[in-house]
Short mmCIF file of C-alpha atoms in Angstrom, two decimals:
data_model
loop_
_atom_site.label_atom_id
_atom_site.label_comp_id
_atom_site.label_asym_id
_atom_site.label_seq_id
_atom_site.Cartn_x
_atom_site.Cartn_y
_atom_site.Cartn_z
CA UNK A 1 -150.09 6.65 245.00
CA UNK A 2 -152.40 6.58 247.99
CA UNK A 3 -150.82 7.54 251.32
CA UNK A 4 -152.59 4.47 252.74
CA UNK A 5 -150.72 2.07 250.43
CA UNK A 6 -147.26 0.73 251.33
CA UNK A 7 -145.75 -1.64 248.75
CA UNK A 8 -143.26 -4.36 249.58
CA UNK A 9 -139.71 -3.99 248.35
CA UNK A 10 -138.88 -6.44 245.54
CA UNK A 11 -135.47 -6.99 247.17
CA UNK A 12 -135.01 -7.72 250.89
CA UNK A 13 -132.55 -5.53 252.78
CA UNK A 14 -129.60 -7.02 254.68
CA UNK A 15 -131.89 -8.10 257.54
CA UNK A 16 -134.39 -9.68 255.13
CA UNK A 17 -137.00 -6.93 255.58
CA UNK A 18 -139.28 -6.27 252.61
CA UNK A 19 -141.95 -4.19 254.36
CA UNK A 20 -142.22 -2.17 257.54
CA UNK A 21 -144.45 0.40 259.21
CA UNK A 22 -144.20 1.91 262.68
CA UNK A 23 -146.78 3.99 264.54
CA UNK A 24 -144.65 7.03 263.72
CA UNK A 25 -144.48 6.38 259.97
CA UNK A 26 -148.19 5.47 259.87
CA UNK A 27 -149.19 8.60 261.75
CA UNK A 28 -151.00 6.75 264.52
CA UNK A 29 -150.26 5.38 268.01
CA UNK A 30 -150.54 1.61 268.26
CA UNK A 31 -149.89 -0.81 265.36
CA UNK A 32 -146.49 -1.73 263.98
CA UNK A 33 -145.99 -4.31 261.24
CA UNK A 34 -143.04 -5.82 259.35
CA UNK A 35 -142.47 -8.60 256.83
CA UNK A 36 -139.19 -10.45 256.31
CA UNK A 37 -138.18 -12.82 253.50
CA UNK A 38 -135.40 -14.90 255.04
CA UNK A 39 -132.93 -17.24 253.42
CA UNK A 40 -132.23 -20.68 254.97
CA UNK A 41 -129.97 -20.12 257.94
CA UNK A 42 -130.65 -16.37 258.16
CA UNK A 43 -131.37 -15.02 261.66
CA UNK A 44 -133.68 -12.23 262.80
CA UNK A 45 -133.06 -10.86 266.29
CA UNK A 46 -135.01 -8.05 267.96
CA UNK A 47 -135.82 -6.68 271.41
CA UNK A 48 -139.48 -5.99 272.14
CA UNK A 49 -138.97 -2.87 274.27
CA UNK A 50 -142.35 -1.51 275.41
CA UNK A 51 -144.30 -3.59 272.88
CA UNK A 52 -145.88 -6.99 272.85
CA UNK A 53 -144.96 -8.78 269.62
CA UNK A 54 -146.34 -11.73 267.69
CA UNK A 55 -143.87 -13.34 265.29
CA UNK A 56 -145.81 -15.25 262.63
CA UNK A 57 -144.35 -17.85 260.30
CA UNK A 58 -146.35 -17.07 257.18
CA UNK A 59 -144.53 -19.79 255.25
CA UNK A 60 -141.53 -22.02 255.82
CA UNK A 61 -139.93 -23.52 258.94
CA UNK A 62 -138.04 -21.64 261.63
CA UNK A 63 -136.71 -21.96 265.18
CA UNK A 64 -137.62 -19.23 267.67
CA UNK A 65 -136.15 -18.41 271.09
CA UNK A 66 -137.06 -15.74 273.65
CA UNK A 67 -135.19 -15.01 276.90
CA UNK A 68 -136.75 -17.99 278.66
CA UNK A 69 -138.41 -20.18 276.03
CA UNK A 70 -137.50 -21.84 272.74
CA UNK A 71 -139.29 -23.74 269.99
CA UNK A 72 -137.33 -25.68 267.37
CA UNK A 73 -138.33 -26.16 263.74
CA UNK A 74 -141.86 -24.82 263.94
CA UNK A 75 -143.87 -24.17 260.82
CA UNK A 76 -146.04 -26.35 258.66
CA UNK A 77 -147.22 -24.63 255.53
CA UNK A 78 -144.71 -23.87 252.82
CA UNK A 79 -147.11 -21.54 251.01
CA UNK A 80 -149.69 -19.16 252.47
CA UNK A 81 -152.37 -20.49 250.13
CA UNK A 82 -152.20 -24.00 251.59
CA UNK A 83 -154.70 -22.51 254.09
CA UNK A 84 -153.18 -24.36 257.04
CA UNK A 85 -153.31 -22.21 260.21
CA UNK A 86 -149.90 -20.74 260.98
CA UNK A 87 -147.42 -21.11 263.82
CA UNK A 88 -146.79 -17.92 265.79
CA UNK A 89 -144.90 -16.91 268.93
CA UNK A 90 -146.19 -14.31 271.38
CA UNK A 91 -143.39 -12.28 272.98
CA UNK A 92 -144.09 -9.83 275.84
CA UNK A 93 -142.52 -6.42 276.46
CA UNK A 94 -139.02 -6.25 277.94
CA UNK A 95 -138.14 -9.50 276.17
CA UNK A 96 -136.38 -10.40 272.95
CA UNK A 97 -136.61 -13.03 270.25
CA UNK A 98 -134.21 -14.73 267.90
CA UNK A 99 -135.68 -16.43 264.85
CA UNK A 100 -133.56 -18.63 262.60
CA UNK A 101 -134.97 -19.70 259.25
CA UNK A 102 -134.54 -23.46 258.74
CA UNK A 103 -135.91 -23.11 255.19
CA UNK A 104 -136.73 -20.08 253.10
CA UNK A 105 -139.33 -18.34 255.25
CA UNK A 106 -141.74 -15.42 255.12
CA UNK A 107 -142.12 -13.89 258.57
CA UNK A 108 -144.56 -11.26 259.82
CA UNK A 109 -143.78 -9.25 262.96
CA UNK A 110 -146.88 -7.68 264.54
CA UNK A 111 -146.48 -5.22 267.43
CA UNK A 112 -148.43 -2.92 269.71
CA UNK A 113 -147.98 -1.42 273.18
CA UNK A 114 -147.90 -4.05 275.93
CA UNK A 115 -148.19 -4.14 279.70
CA UNK A 116 -146.23 -7.30 280.41
CA UNK A 117 -149.31 -9.17 281.55
CA UNK A 118 -148.56 -12.41 279.71
CA UNK A 119 -145.52 -14.63 279.26
CA UNK A 120 -144.01 -15.77 275.96
CA UNK A 121 -145.95 -18.64 274.41
CA UNK A 122 -146.38 -20.64 271.24
CA UNK A 123 -149.58 -20.15 269.25
CA UNK A 124 -149.78 -23.47 267.42
CA UNK A 125 -152.18 -24.29 264.56
CA UNK A 126 -154.39 -26.31 266.91
CA UNK A 127 -154.96 -23.10 268.91
CA UNK A 128 -156.14 -21.22 265.79
CA UNK A 129 -159.81 -21.71 264.96
CA UNK A 130 -160.83 -21.63 261.30
CA UNK A 131 -164.34 -20.30 260.66
CA UNK A 132 -166.45 -19.49 257.62
CA UNK A 133 -167.95 -16.02 257.55
CA UNK A 134 -170.51 -14.47 255.24
CA UNK A 135 -172.54 -16.17 252.52
CA UNK A 136 -172.58 -16.40 248.75
CA UNK A 137 -170.19 -13.97 247.12
CA UNK A 138 -169.47 -12.44 250.54
CA UNK A 139 -168.10 -15.70 251.99
CA UNK A 140 -164.51 -16.06 253.24
CA UNK A 141 -162.44 -18.18 255.63
CA UNK A 142 -161.01 -16.68 258.83
CA UNK A 143 -158.06 -17.95 260.89
CA UNK A 144 -158.38 -16.53 264.41
CA UNK A 145 -154.69 -16.23 265.26
CA UNK A 146 -155.15 -13.85 268.20
CA UNK A 147 -158.85 -13.11 268.78
CA UNK A 148 -160.41 -11.38 271.76
CA UNK A 149 -160.85 -14.72 273.53
CA UNK A 150 -157.06 -15.30 273.63
CA UNK A 151 -154.73 -13.40 275.99
CA UNK A 152 -152.91 -10.27 274.86
CA UNK A 153 -152.64 -6.67 276.04
CA UNK A 154 -153.39 -4.88 272.75
CA UNK A 155 -153.08 -7.03 269.64
CA UNK A 156 -155.74 -8.67 267.50
CA UNK A 157 -154.53 -10.82 264.57
CA UNK A 158 -156.58 -12.59 261.88
CA UNK A 159 -155.88 -14.24 258.54
CA UNK A 160 -158.59 -14.02 255.86
CA UNK A 161 -158.89 -16.07 252.67
CA UNK A 162 -161.26 -14.59 250.09
CA UNK A 163 -162.13 -16.71 247.03
CA UNK A 164 -161.78 -15.03 243.67
CA UNK A 165 -164.91 -13.14 242.68
CA UNK A 166 -165.92 -12.52 246.30
CA UNK A 167 -166.03 -9.51 248.59
CA UNK A 168 -164.52 -9.48 252.06
CA UNK A 169 -164.65 -7.24 255.14
CA UNK A 170 -168.16 -6.89 253.79
CA UNK A 171 -170.72 -5.50 254.52
CA UNK A 172 -168.40 -2.57 255.28
CA UNK A 173 -167.72 -1.79 258.94
CA UNK A 174 -165.59 0.65 260.93
CA UNK A 175 -163.94 0.88 264.35
CA UNK A 176 -162.54 4.40 264.57
CA UNK A 177 -164.40 5.87 267.57
CA UNK A 178 -163.63 5.39 271.26
CA UNK A 179 -167.33 5.04 272.06
CA UNK A 180 -167.69 1.94 274.22
CA UNK A 181 -169.71 -0.18 274.64
CA UNK A 182 -170.85 0.53 271.06
CA UNK A 183 -167.56 0.94 269.19
CA UNK A 184 -163.84 0.64 269.96
CA UNK A 185 -161.02 2.64 268.41
CA UNK A 186 -158.76 0.18 266.59
CA UNK A 187 -156.05 0.95 264.05
CA UNK A 188 -155.68 -1.74 261.41
CA UNK A 189 -153.30 -2.98 258.73
CA UNK A 190 -154.11 -5.26 255.78
CA UNK A 191 -151.18 -7.25 254.38
CA UNK A 192 -152.30 -8.62 251.02
CA UNK A 193 -151.08 -11.67 249.12
CA UNK A 194 -152.54 -12.73 245.76
CA UNK A 195 -152.36 -16.34 244.62
CA UNK A 196 -151.56 -15.92 240.93
CA UNK A 197 -148.85 -13.71 239.42
CA UNK A 198 -150.09 -10.47 237.92
CA UNK A 199 -153.23 -10.41 240.02
CA UNK A 200 -154.69 -7.57 242.00
CA UNK A 201 -157.41 -6.74 244.49
CA UNK A 202 -159.41 -3.62 245.31
CA UNK A 203 -159.76 -2.05 248.75
CA UNK A 204 -161.88 0.96 249.53
CA UNK A 205 -161.35 3.08 252.66
CA UNK A 206 -163.98 5.75 253.26
CA UNK A 207 -165.83 7.73 255.92
CA UNK A 208 -169.51 8.65 255.99
CA UNK A 209 -168.71 12.37 255.74
CA UNK A 210 -166.44 11.88 252.73
CA UNK A 211 -163.34 13.29 254.45
CA UNK A 212 -161.62 10.05 253.49
CA UNK A 213 -162.64 8.27 250.30
CA UNK A 214 -159.97 6.21 248.58
CA UNK A 215 -160.23 3.22 246.26
CA UNK A 216 -156.89 1.42 246.17
CA UNK A 217 -155.56 -1.09 243.66
CA UNK A 218 -153.65 -3.68 245.68
CA UNK A 219 -150.89 -5.90 244.31
CA UNK A 220 -149.24 -8.96 245.84
CA UNK A 221 -147.29 -7.96 248.95
CA UNK A 222 -148.94 -4.56 249.44
CA UNK A 223 -149.93 -3.20 252.85
CA UNK A 224 -152.98 -0.97 253.33
CA UNK A 225 -153.34 1.26 256.38
CA UNK A 226 -156.82 1.76 257.84
CA UNK A 227 -156.62 4.72 260.24
CA UNK A 228 -160.37 5.28 260.15
CA UNK A 229 -163.49 4.60 258.13
CA UNK A 230 -165.14 1.64 256.43
CA UNK A 231 -162.77 -0.67 254.53
CA UNK A 232 -164.24 -3.41 252.25
CA UNK A 233 -162.11 -5.56 249.94
CA UNK A 234 -162.85 -7.19 246.56
CA UNK A 235 -161.03 -10.17 245.01
CA UNK A 236 -161.48 -10.07 241.20
CA UNK A 237 -162.40 -13.25 239.29
CA UNK A 238 -159.36 -15.48 238.79
CA UNK A 239 -157.36 -14.18 241.77
CA UNK A 240 -157.79 -15.73 245.20
CA UNK A 241 -156.84 -13.27 247.93
CA UNK A 242 -155.20 -13.62 251.34
CA UNK A 243 -154.82 -10.82 253.82
CA UNK A 244 -153.42 -10.60 257.32
CA UNK A 245 -155.17 -8.17 259.68
CA UNK A 246 -153.40 -6.62 262.65
CA UNK A 247 -155.39 -4.35 264.97
CA UNK A 248 -154.74 -2.53 268.24
CA UNK A 249 -156.10 0.39 270.22
CA UNK A 250 -156.44 1.78 273.75
CA UNK A 251 -158.91 -0.91 274.84
CA UNK A 252 -158.66 -4.51 273.66
CA UNK A 253 -162.22 -5.21 272.63
CA UNK A 254 -163.76 -5.88 269.22
CA UNK A 255 -166.71 -3.48 268.83
CA UNK A 256 -167.54 -2.10 265.40
CA UNK A 257 -170.23 -0.25 263.46
CA UNK A 258 -171.63 -1.42 260.12
CA UNK A 259 -172.22 1.05 257.30
CA UNK A 260 -175.96 1.70 257.65
CA UNK A 261 -176.33 1.90 253.86
CA UNK A 262 -175.24 -1.73 253.50
CA UNK A 263 -176.14 -3.45 256.77
CA UNK A 264 -179.20 -4.99 255.09
CA UNK A 265 -176.82 -7.41 253.38
CA UNK A 266 -176.40 -9.27 256.66
CA UNK A 267 -179.94 -10.59 256.30
CA UNK A 268 -179.61 -12.01 252.79
#
């Protein structure tokens, strides 16, 4: 199995966790990511430490409290593929959060180093823009959960819906060099969900010099690490694809480089 592929556990642990990666286990410095499958009434409680954290309600309804703020019964979509923008809560460093599932809930916890610049806040669906990107069989829908235009110290977060038969994160691009203003170094995770049982997707992660060149078969609930290189995704016919992107690096700016072999596709 590829070292870049981290499958979800079929059975949650006692805390509800089905998936988790830290900077240490990923072999990088910035991005942490976890997924929890919580039962009604189950509680998740964590301190943020030196990180800023975004707690996303991927599906279900939950109540969330930090040291100074609380939001009761937030959540709207009961299934990721309803394509309704999600509810999320931003939690700064040196804070904590307690999340209680009011229904069965799938929760993503996205983390990266923080500076304490911003206070805890709710990111409601009306604050998440939905945009169409690409054309033809490269088209997909983006939910800008935490884009560059919204306040955070390190994190970027996006949801992407790719129709079956289409390509996504395409034409291929990369962001693995600290070479501003042309390119920013950003680590990235892809959390994949597939609409129909038994489905799969394909993700390639490769560098121009061939030092990294992996083609990964992705199943529902799998996480793919992108430490460097170009990283396109394909959704086979019959299987609509969702993925959640989390990115972070030393400078919070979105600057990338297209694969020169395929950049011509932007003009078609």
